[in-house]
mmCIF file with all atom_site columns, C-alpha atoms in Angstrom:
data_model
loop_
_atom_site.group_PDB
_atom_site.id
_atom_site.type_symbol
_atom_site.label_atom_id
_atom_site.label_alt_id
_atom_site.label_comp_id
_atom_site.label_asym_id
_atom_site.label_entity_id
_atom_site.label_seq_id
_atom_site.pdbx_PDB_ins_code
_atom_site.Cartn_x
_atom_site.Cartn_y
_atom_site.Cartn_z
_atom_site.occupancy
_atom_site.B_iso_or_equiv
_atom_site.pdbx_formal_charge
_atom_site.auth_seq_id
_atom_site.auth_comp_id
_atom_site.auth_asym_id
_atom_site.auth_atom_id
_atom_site.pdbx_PDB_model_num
ATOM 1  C CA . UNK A 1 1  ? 109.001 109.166 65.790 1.00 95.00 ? 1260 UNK A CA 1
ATOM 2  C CA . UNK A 1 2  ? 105.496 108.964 66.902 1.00 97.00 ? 1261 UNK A CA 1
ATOM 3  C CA . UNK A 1 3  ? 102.980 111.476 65.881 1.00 98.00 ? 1262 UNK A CA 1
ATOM 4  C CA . UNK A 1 4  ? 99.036  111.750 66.607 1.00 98.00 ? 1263 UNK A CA 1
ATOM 5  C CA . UNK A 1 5  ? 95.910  112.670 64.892 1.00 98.00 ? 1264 UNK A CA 1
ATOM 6  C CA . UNK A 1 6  ? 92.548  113.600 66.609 1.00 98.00 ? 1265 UNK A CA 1
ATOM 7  C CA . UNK A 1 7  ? 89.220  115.000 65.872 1.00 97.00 ? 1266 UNK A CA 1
ATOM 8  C CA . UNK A 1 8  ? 89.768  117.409 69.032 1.00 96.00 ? 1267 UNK A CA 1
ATOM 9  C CA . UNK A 1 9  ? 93.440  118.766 68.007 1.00 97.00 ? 1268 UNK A CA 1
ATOM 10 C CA . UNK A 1 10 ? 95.347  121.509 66.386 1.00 97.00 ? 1269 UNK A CA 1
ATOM 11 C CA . UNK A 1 11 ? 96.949  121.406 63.526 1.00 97.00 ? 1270 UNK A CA 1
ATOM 12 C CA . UNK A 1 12 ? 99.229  124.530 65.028 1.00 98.00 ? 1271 UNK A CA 1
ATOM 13 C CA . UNK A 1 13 ? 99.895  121.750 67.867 1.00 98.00 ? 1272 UNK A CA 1
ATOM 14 C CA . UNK A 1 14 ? 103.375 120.049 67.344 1.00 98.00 ? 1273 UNK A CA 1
ATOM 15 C CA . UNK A 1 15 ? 101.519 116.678 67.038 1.00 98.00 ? 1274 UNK A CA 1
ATOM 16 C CA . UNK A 1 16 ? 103.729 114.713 69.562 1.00 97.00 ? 1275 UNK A CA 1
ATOM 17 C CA . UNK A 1 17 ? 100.918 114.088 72.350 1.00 97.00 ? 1276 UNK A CA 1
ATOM 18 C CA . UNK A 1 18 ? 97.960  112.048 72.210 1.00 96.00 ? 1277 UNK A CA 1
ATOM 19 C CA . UNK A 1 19 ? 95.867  114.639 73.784 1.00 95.00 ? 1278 UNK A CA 1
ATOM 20 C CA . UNK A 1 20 ? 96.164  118.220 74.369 1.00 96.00 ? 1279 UNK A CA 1
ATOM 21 C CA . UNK A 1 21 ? 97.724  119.030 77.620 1.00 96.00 ? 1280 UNK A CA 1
ATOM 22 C CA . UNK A 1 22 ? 96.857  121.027 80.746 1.00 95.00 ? 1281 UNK A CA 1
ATOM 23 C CA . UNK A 1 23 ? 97.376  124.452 79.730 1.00 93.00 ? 1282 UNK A CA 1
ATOM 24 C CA . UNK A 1 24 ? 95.590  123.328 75.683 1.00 91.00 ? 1283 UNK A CA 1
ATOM 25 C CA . UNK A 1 25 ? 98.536  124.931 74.462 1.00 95.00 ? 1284 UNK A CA 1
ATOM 26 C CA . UNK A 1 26 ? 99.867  121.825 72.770 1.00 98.00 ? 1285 UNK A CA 1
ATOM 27 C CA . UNK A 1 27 ? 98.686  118.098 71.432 1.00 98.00 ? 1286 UNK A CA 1
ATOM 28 C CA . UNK A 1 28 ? 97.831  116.182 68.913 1.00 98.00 ? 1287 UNK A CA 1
ATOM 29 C CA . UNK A 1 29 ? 97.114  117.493 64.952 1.00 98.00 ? 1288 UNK A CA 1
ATOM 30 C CA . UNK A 1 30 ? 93.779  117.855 63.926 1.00 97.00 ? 1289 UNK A CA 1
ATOM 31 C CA . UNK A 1 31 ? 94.139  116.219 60.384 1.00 97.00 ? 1290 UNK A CA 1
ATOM 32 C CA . UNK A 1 32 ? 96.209  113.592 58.777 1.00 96.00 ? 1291 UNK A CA 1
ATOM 33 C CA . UNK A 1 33 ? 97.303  115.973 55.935 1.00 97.00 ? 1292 UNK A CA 1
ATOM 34 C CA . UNK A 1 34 ? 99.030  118.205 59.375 1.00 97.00 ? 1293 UNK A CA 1
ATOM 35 C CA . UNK A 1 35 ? 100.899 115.046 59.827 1.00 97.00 ? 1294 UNK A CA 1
ATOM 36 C CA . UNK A 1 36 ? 102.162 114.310 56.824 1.00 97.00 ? 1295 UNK A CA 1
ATOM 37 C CA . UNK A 1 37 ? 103.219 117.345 56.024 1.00 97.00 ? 1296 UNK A CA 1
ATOM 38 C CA . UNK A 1 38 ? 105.427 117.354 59.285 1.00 97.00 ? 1297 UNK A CA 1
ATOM 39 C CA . UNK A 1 39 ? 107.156 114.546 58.103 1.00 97.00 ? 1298 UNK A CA 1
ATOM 40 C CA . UNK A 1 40 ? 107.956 116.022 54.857 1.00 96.00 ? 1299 UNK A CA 1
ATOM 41 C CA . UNK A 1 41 ? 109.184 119.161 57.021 1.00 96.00 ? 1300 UNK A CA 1
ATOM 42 C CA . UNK A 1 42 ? 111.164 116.717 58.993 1.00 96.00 ? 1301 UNK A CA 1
ATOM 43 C CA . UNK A 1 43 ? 112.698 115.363 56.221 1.00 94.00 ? 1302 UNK A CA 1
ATOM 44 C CA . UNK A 1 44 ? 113.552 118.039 54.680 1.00 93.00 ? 1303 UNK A CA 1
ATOM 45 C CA . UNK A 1 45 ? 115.389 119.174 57.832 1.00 95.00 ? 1304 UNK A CA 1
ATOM 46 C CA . UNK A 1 46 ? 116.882 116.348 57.790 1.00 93.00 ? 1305 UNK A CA 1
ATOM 47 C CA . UNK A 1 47 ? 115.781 115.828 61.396 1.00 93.00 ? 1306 UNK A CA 1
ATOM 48 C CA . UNK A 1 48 ? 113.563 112.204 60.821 1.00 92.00 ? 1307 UNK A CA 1
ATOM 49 C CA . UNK A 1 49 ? 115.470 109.178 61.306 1.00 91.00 ? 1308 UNK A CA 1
ATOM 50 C CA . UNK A 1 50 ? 113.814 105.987 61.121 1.00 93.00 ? 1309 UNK A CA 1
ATOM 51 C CA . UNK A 1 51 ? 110.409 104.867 60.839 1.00 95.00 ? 1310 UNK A CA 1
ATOM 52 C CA . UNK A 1 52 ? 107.458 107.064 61.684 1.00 97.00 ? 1311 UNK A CA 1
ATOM 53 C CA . UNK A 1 53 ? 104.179 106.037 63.288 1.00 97.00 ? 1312 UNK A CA 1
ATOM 54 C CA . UNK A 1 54 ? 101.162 108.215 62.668 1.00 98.00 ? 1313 UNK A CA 1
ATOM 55 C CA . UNK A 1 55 ? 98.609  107.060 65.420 1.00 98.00 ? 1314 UNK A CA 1
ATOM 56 C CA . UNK A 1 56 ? 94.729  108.428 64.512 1.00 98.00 ? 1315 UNK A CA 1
ATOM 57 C CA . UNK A 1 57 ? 92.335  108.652 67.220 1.00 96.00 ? 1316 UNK A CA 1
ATOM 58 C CA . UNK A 1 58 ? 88.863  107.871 66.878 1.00 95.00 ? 1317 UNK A CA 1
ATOM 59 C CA . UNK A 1 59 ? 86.381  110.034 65.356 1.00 95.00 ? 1318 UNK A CA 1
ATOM 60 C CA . UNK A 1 60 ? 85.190  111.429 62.010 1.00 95.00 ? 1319 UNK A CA 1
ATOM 61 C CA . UNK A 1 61 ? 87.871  112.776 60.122 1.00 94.00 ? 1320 UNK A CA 1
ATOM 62 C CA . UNK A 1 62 ? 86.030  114.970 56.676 1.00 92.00 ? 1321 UNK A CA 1
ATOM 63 C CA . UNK A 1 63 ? 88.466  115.941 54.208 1.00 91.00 ? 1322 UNK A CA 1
ATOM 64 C CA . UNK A 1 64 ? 88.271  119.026 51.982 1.00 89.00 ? 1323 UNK A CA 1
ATOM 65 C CA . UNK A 1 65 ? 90.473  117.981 49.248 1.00 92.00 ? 1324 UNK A CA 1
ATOM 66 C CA . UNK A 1 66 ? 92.060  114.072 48.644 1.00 95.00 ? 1325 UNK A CA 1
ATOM 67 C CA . UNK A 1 67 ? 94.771  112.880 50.381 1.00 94.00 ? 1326 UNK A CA 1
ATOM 68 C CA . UNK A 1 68 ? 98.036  112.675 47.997 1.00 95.00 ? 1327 UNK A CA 1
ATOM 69 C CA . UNK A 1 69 ? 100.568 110.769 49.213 1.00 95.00 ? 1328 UNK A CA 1
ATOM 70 C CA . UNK A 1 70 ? 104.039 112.062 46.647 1.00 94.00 ? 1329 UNK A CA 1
ATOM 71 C CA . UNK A 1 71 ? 107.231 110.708 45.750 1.00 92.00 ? 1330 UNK A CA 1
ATOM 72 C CA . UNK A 1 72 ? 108.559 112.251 49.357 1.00 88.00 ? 1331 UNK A CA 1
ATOM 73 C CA . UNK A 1 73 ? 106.706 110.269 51.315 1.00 90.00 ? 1332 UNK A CA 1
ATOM 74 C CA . UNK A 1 74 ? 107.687 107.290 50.220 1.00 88.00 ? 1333 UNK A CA 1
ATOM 75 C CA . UNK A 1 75 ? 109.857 107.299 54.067 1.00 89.00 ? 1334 UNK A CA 1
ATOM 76 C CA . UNK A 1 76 ? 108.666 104.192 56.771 1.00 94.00 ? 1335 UNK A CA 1
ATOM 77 C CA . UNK A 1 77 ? 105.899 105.551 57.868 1.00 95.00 ? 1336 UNK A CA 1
ATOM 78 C CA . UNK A 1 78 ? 102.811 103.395 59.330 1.00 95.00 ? 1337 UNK A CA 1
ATOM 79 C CA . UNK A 1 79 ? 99.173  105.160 59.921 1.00 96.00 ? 1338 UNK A CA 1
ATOM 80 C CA . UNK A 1 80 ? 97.358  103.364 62.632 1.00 97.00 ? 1339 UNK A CA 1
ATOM 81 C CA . UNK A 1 81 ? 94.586  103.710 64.462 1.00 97.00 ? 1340 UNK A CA 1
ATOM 82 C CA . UNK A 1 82 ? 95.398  104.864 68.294 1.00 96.00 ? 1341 UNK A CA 1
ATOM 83 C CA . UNK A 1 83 ? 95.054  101.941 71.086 1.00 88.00 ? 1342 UNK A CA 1
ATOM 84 C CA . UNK A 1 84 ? 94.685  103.273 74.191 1.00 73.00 ? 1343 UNK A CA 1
#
């Protein structure tokens, strides 16, 4: 499962593009926190299977509260920056 982060996307986006399409009705999240907390939701689901890549654009990202990582993340999951 891939999943991208970017200063210019949504976190009501479903995260699976690396920039917003066409129509800017869907792209990438707009924080890391949006992406984590879709891979809890997919595990949850049960719908995750195997690793997870979490691929952050460039850009500023300011946080209004710490990033927590909990026990149910401990899943494969590598955050990277985004290579073009």
């Amino acid at each position: 499962m891939e999943l991208f982060v970017s200063v210019q996307g949504n976190d009501h986006w479903s995260g699976k593009l690396p920039q917003s399409n066409c129509g800017g009705t869907d792209g990438p999240f707009a924080t890391i926190q949006r992406a984590r907390d879709e891979i809890r939701k997919c595990r949850e689901e049960g719908s995750l299977h195997g690793a997870v890549e979490v691929k952050i654009r460039g850009g500023v990202y300011c946080l209004e509260a710490p990033l927590v990582f909990e026990p149910e993340d401990s899943w494969p999951v590598t955050y990277m920056p985004y290579e073009q």
